[in-house]
PDB file of C-alpha atoms in Angstrom:
ATOM      1  CA  MET A   1      68.238  90.978   7.291  1.00 47.00           C
ATOM      2  CA  SER A   2      69.507  94.577   8.044  1.00 61.00           C
ATOM      3  CA  GLU A   3      67.575  96.808  10.723  1.00 85.00           C
ATOM      4  CA  ARG A   4      65.710  99.691   9.413  1.00 93.00           C
ATOM      5  CA  LEU A   5      66.360 103.082  10.805  1.00 96.00           C
ATOM      6  CA  VAL A   6      63.701 105.066  12.424  1.00 95.00           C
ATOM      7  CA  PRO A   7      63.596 109.012  13.167  1.00 96.00           C
ATOM      8  CA  GLY A   8      66.078 110.119  15.873  1.00 97.00           C
ATOM      9  CA  ASP A   9      68.658 107.251  14.957  1.00 96.00           C
ATOM     10  CA  THR A  10      72.122 108.564  14.110  1.00 96.00           C
ATOM     11  CA  ALA A  11      72.529 108.062  10.351  1.00 97.00           C
ATOM     12  CA  PRO A  12      75.340 105.447   9.729  1.00 97.00           C
ATOM     13  CA  ALA A  13      78.529 107.285   8.500  1.00 97.00           C
ATOM     14  CA  PHE A  14      79.810 106.375   5.056  1.00 97.00           C
ATOM     15  CA  THR A  15      82.566 107.238   2.457  1.00 98.00           C
ATOM     16  CA  LEU A  16      81.900 105.817  -0.745  1.00 98.00           C
ATOM     17  CA  PRO A  17      83.335 106.283  -4.371  1.00 98.00           C
ATOM     18  CA  ASP A  18      81.213 108.618  -6.842  1.00 97.00           C
ATOM     19  CA  ALA A  19      80.916 108.229 -10.600  1.00 96.00           C
ATOM     20  CA  ASP A  20      84.457 109.753 -10.821  1.00 96.00           C
ATOM     21  CA  GLY A  21      86.111 107.674  -8.232  1.00 95.00           C
ATOM     22  CA  ASN A  22      86.289 110.439  -5.805  1.00 97.00           C
ATOM     23  CA  GLU A  23      85.338 109.909  -2.192  1.00 97.00           C
ATOM     24  CA  VAL A  24      81.900 111.220  -0.782  1.00 97.00           C
ATOM     25  CA  SER A  25      81.117 110.898   2.824  1.00 97.00           C
ATOM     26  CA  LEU A  26      78.063 111.898   4.834  1.00 97.00           C
ATOM     27  CA  ALA A  27      80.125 113.972   7.090  1.00 95.00           C
ATOM     28  CA  ASP A  28      80.949 116.065   4.028  1.00 94.00           C
ATOM     29  CA  HIS A  29      77.345 117.360   4.218  1.00 93.00           C
ATOM     30  CA  LYS A  30      77.126 118.305   7.990  1.00 90.00           C
ATOM     31  CA  GLY A  31      75.113 121.415   8.401  1.00 93.00           C
ATOM     32  CA  ARG A  32      72.808 120.692   5.398  1.00 94.00           C
ATOM     33  CA  LYS A  33      70.102 118.141   5.177  1.00 97.00           C
ATOM     34  CA  VAL A  34      70.533 115.166   3.072  1.00 97.00           C
ATOM     35  CA  ILE A  35      68.330 113.032   1.045  1.00 97.00           C
ATOM     36  CA  VAL A  36      70.150 109.569   0.719  1.00 98.00           C
ATOM     37  CA  TYR A  37      68.221 107.412  -1.847  1.00 97.00           C
ATOM     38  CA  PHE A  38      68.999 103.687  -2.367  1.00 97.00           C
ATOM     39  CA  TYR A  39      68.210 102.171  -5.572  1.00 96.00           C
ATOM     40  CA  PRO A  40      68.843  98.560  -7.276  1.00 95.00           C
ATOM     41  CA  ALA A  41      70.946  99.365 -10.288  1.00 94.00           C
ATOM     42  CA  ALA A  42      72.031 102.137 -12.683  1.00 95.00           C
ATOM     43  CA  LEU A  43      70.853 102.130 -16.113  1.00 93.00           C
ATOM     44  CA  THR A  44      67.405 100.096 -15.266  1.00 91.00           C
ATOM     45  CA  PRO A  45      64.135 101.648 -16.237  1.00 90.00           C
ATOM     46  CA  GLY A  46      62.733 102.519 -12.763  1.00 89.00           C
ATOM     47  CA  CYS A  47      66.090 103.731 -11.384  1.00 91.00           C
ATOM     48  CA  THR A  48      66.652 105.904 -14.369  1.00 92.00           C
ATOM     49  CA  LYS A  49      63.334 107.571 -13.850  1.00 93.00           C
ATOM     50  CA  GLN A  50      63.937 107.899 -10.161  1.00 94.00           C
ATOM     51  CA  ALA A  51      67.489 109.638 -10.838  1.00 95.00           C
ATOM     52  CA  CYS A  52      65.990 111.776 -13.483  1.00 93.00           C
ATOM     53  CA  ASP A  53      63.144 113.220 -11.260  1.00 95.00           C
ATOM     54  CA  PHE A  54      65.666 114.069  -8.506  1.00 95.00           C
ATOM     55  CA  THR A  55      67.936 115.517 -11.118  1.00 96.00           C
ATOM     56  CA  ASP A  56      64.874 117.550 -12.301  1.00 95.00           C
ATOM     57  CA  ASN A  57      64.125 118.782  -8.989  1.00 95.00           C
ATOM     58  CA  LEU A  58      67.794 119.272  -7.656  1.00 95.00           C
ATOM     59  CA  SER A  59      67.587 123.078  -7.496  1.00 95.00           C
ATOM     60  CA  VAL A  60      64.216 123.228  -5.537  1.00 96.00           C
ATOM     61  CA  LEU A  61      65.776 120.718  -3.121  1.00 96.00           C
ATOM     62  CA  ALA A  62      69.081 122.566  -2.971  1.00 95.00           C
ATOM     63  CA  THR A  63      67.304 125.949  -2.469  1.00 95.00           C
ATOM     64  CA  ALA A  64      65.461 124.188   0.370  1.00 95.00           C
ATOM     65  CA  GLY A  65      68.749 123.196   1.965  1.00 95.00           C
ATOM     66  CA  TYR A  66      68.763 119.443   0.856  1.00 96.00           C
ATOM     67  CA  ASP A  67      71.519 117.701  -0.872  1.00 97.00           C
ATOM     68  CA  VAL A  68      70.887 114.642  -2.712  1.00 97.00           C
ATOM     69  CA  ILE A  69      73.105 111.349  -2.808  1.00 98.00           C
ATOM     70  CA  GLY A  70      71.844 108.178  -4.612  1.00 97.00           C
ATOM     71  CA  VAL A  71      73.391 104.918  -3.386  1.00 98.00           C
ATOM     72  CA  SER A  72      73.449 101.641  -5.629  1.00 97.00           C
ATOM     73  CA  PRO A  73      75.635  98.410  -5.548  1.00 98.00           C
ATOM     74  CA  ASP A  74      77.139  99.595  -8.892  1.00 97.00           C
ATOM     75  CA  LYS A  75      80.792 100.412  -9.399  1.00 96.00           C
ATOM     76  CA  PRO A  76      81.915 103.944 -10.387  1.00 96.00           C
ATOM     77  CA  GLU A  77      82.216 103.234 -14.127  1.00 96.00           C
ATOM     78  CA  LYS A  78      78.667 102.169 -14.488  1.00 97.00           C
ATOM     79  CA  LEU A  79      77.685 105.116 -12.479  1.00 97.00           C
ATOM     80  CA  ALA A  80      79.549 107.370 -14.898  1.00 97.00           C
ATOM     81  CA  ARG A  81      77.971 105.935 -17.854  1.00 97.00           C
ATOM     82  CA  PHE A  82      74.501 106.218 -16.055  1.00 97.00           C
ATOM     83  CA  ARG A  83      75.138 109.789 -15.330  1.00 97.00           C
ATOM     84  CA  GLU A  84      76.594 110.709 -18.802  1.00 96.00           C
ATOM     85  CA  GLN A  85      73.656 108.892 -20.665  1.00 96.00           C
ATOM     86  CA  GLU A  86      71.085 110.421 -18.626  1.00 96.00           C
ATOM     87  CA  SER A  87      72.695 113.911 -17.942  1.00 96.00           C
ATOM     88  CA  LEU A  88      72.179 113.238 -14.233  1.00 97.00           C
ATOM     89  CA  LYS A  89      73.227 116.119 -11.861  1.00 96.00           C
ATOM     90  CA  VAL A  90      72.568 114.183  -8.446  1.00 96.00           C
ATOM     91  CA  THR A  91      75.584 112.814  -6.629  1.00 97.00           C
ATOM     92  CA  LEU A  92      75.733 109.043  -7.414  1.00 98.00           C
ATOM     93  CA  VAL A  93      78.056 106.634  -5.253  1.00 98.00           C
ATOM     94  CA  GLY A  94      78.694 102.967  -5.351  1.00 97.00           C
ATOM     95  CA  ASP A  95      78.540 100.362  -2.645  1.00 98.00           C
ATOM     96  CA  PRO A  96      79.546  97.201  -4.184  1.00 96.00           C
ATOM     97  CA  SER A  97      80.126  95.667  -0.631  1.00 96.00           C
ATOM     98  CA  LYS A  98      76.551  96.568   0.070  1.00 96.00           C
ATOM     99  CA  GLU A  99      77.684  97.477   3.696  1.00 96.00           C
ATOM    100  CA  VAL A 100      76.312 100.927   3.620  1.00 97.00           C
ATOM    101  CA  LEU A 101      73.039  99.468   2.063  1.00 96.00           C
ATOM    102  CA  GLU A 102      72.647  97.085   5.057  1.00 95.00           C
ATOM    103  CA  ALA A 103      73.629  99.830   7.621  1.00 96.00           C
ATOM    104  CA  TYR A 104      70.731 101.917   6.315  1.00 97.00           C
ATOM    105  CA  GLY A 105      68.010  98.766   6.183  1.00 95.00           C
ATOM    106  CA  ALA A 106      68.141  99.203   2.337  1.00 95.00           C
ATOM    107  CA  TYR A 107      69.215  95.628   1.609  1.00 95.00           C
ATOM    108  CA  GLY A 108      67.507  92.392   2.407  1.00 91.00           C
ATOM    109  CA  GLU A 109      64.448  90.233   1.539  1.00 87.00           C
ATOM    110  CA  LYS A 110      61.930  91.747  -0.586  1.00 85.00           C
ATOM    111  CA  LYS A 111      59.242  90.626  -3.138  1.00 80.00           C
ATOM    112  CA  LEU A 112      59.859  90.827  -6.798  1.00 76.00           C
ATOM    113  CA  TYR A 113      57.122  89.715  -9.239  1.00 82.00           C
ATOM    114  CA  GLY A 114      55.656  87.602  -6.399  1.00 86.00           C
ATOM    115  CA  LYS A 115      58.884  85.761  -5.314  1.00 88.00           C
ATOM    116  CA  THR A 116      61.061  86.519  -2.345  1.00 89.00           C
ATOM    117  CA  VAL A 117      64.498  87.580  -3.232  1.00 88.00           C
ATOM    118  CA  THR A 118      67.492  89.221  -1.425  1.00 90.00           C
ATOM    119  CA  GLY A 119      68.352  92.733  -3.034  1.00 91.00           C
ATOM    120  CA  VAL A 120      68.549  96.311  -2.630  1.00 94.00           C
ATOM    121  CA  ILE A 121      65.115  97.724  -1.072  1.00 94.00           C
ATOM    122  CA  ARG A 122      64.171 100.881  -2.890  1.00 94.00           C
ATOM    123  CA  SER A 123      64.435 103.303  -0.046  1.00 96.00           C
ATOM    124  CA  THR A 124      64.998 107.144   1.052  1.00 97.00           C
ATOM    125  CA  VAL A 125      66.494 108.437   4.246  1.00 97.00           C
ATOM    126  CA  ILE A 126      66.393 112.008   5.165  1.00 97.00           C
ATOM    127  CA  VAL A 127      69.279 113.142   7.323  1.00 97.00           C
ATOM    128  CA  ASP A 128      69.109 116.485   9.114  1.00 96.00           C
ATOM    129  CA  GLU A 129      71.898 118.978   9.684  1.00 95.00           C
ATOM    130  CA  GLU A 130      73.376 117.086  12.586  1.00 94.00           C
ATOM    131  CA  GLY A 131      73.446 113.623  11.231  1.00 95.00           C
ATOM    132  CA  LYS A 132      70.097 112.435  12.683  1.00 96.00           C
ATOM    133  CA  VAL A 133      67.498 110.416  10.636  1.00 97.00           C
ATOM    134  CA  GLU A 134      64.605 112.804  10.192  1.00 96.00           C
ATOM    135  CA  ARG A 135      62.556 110.437   8.082  1.00 96.00           C
ATOM    136  CA  ALA A 136      63.183 106.648   6.692  1.00 96.00           C
ATOM    137  CA  LEU A 137      61.050 105.625   3.692  1.00 95.00           C
ATOM    138  CA  TYR A 138      61.285 102.100   2.685  1.00 95.00           C
ATOM    139  CA  ASN A 139      59.721 100.120  -0.307  1.00 92.00           C
ATOM    140  CA  VAL A 140      59.232 103.462  -2.032  1.00 93.00           C
ATOM    141  CA  LYS A 141      58.062 103.738  -5.809  1.00 92.00           C
ATOM    142  CA  ALA A 142      60.660 104.827  -8.388  1.00 90.00           C
ATOM    143  CA  THR A 143      58.089 107.029 -10.167  1.00 90.00           C
ATOM    144  CA  GLY A 144      56.833 110.214  -8.463  1.00 90.00           C
ATOM    145  CA  HIS A 145      58.891 109.745  -5.401  1.00 88.00           C
ATOM    146  CA  ALA A 146      60.982 112.865  -5.665  1.00 92.00           C
ATOM    147  CA  ALA A 147      57.753 114.792  -6.089  1.00 91.00           C
ATOM    148  CA  LYS A 148      56.368 112.957  -2.919  1.00 91.00           C
ATOM    149  CA  ILE A 149      59.231 114.102  -0.902  1.00 94.00           C
ATOM    150  CA  ILE A 150      58.909 117.534  -1.897  1.00 93.00           C
ATOM    151  CA  LYS A 151      55.220 117.618  -1.114  1.00 92.00           C
ATOM    152  CA  ASP A 152      55.608 115.726   2.232  1.00 91.00           C
ATOM    153  CA  LEU A 153      58.644 118.008   3.231  1.00 91.00           C
ATOM    154  CA  GLY A 154      56.592 121.180   2.529  1.00 91.00           C
ATOM    155  CA  ILE A 155      58.920 122.579  -0.074  1.00 90.00           C
TER     156      ILE A 155
END
């Protein structure tokens, strides 16, 4: 099981393909705050709700200086379908190897319908302008999560 990040940690660097197959790196966002959220699978009800919530609040977050990147183990083709089908505006990247998910503590054992399974732990890590972890939230709820982050950040 991967270690969870805590405030003050250096956010693990990553470069992953987006829905169009273009590489997106955390380093591309240096100088801005980044909300990196991890979700189990594109085109599923909870993940769709979460992605739509972030899309709906993207301008509020951007105005406050935050970029948003959604990470799942999906391949770019599935992310493209997800983006088109739901008119998503957030940057979605795929991590089929699960290396980045593990580096962020967002992959491991979790409870699902009372059973212990290994999979993506719905998580959000807020990275500051210098690449340090400002907040690390694990086992978050899909519904209302974007609104909670906005409230917690005082935006």
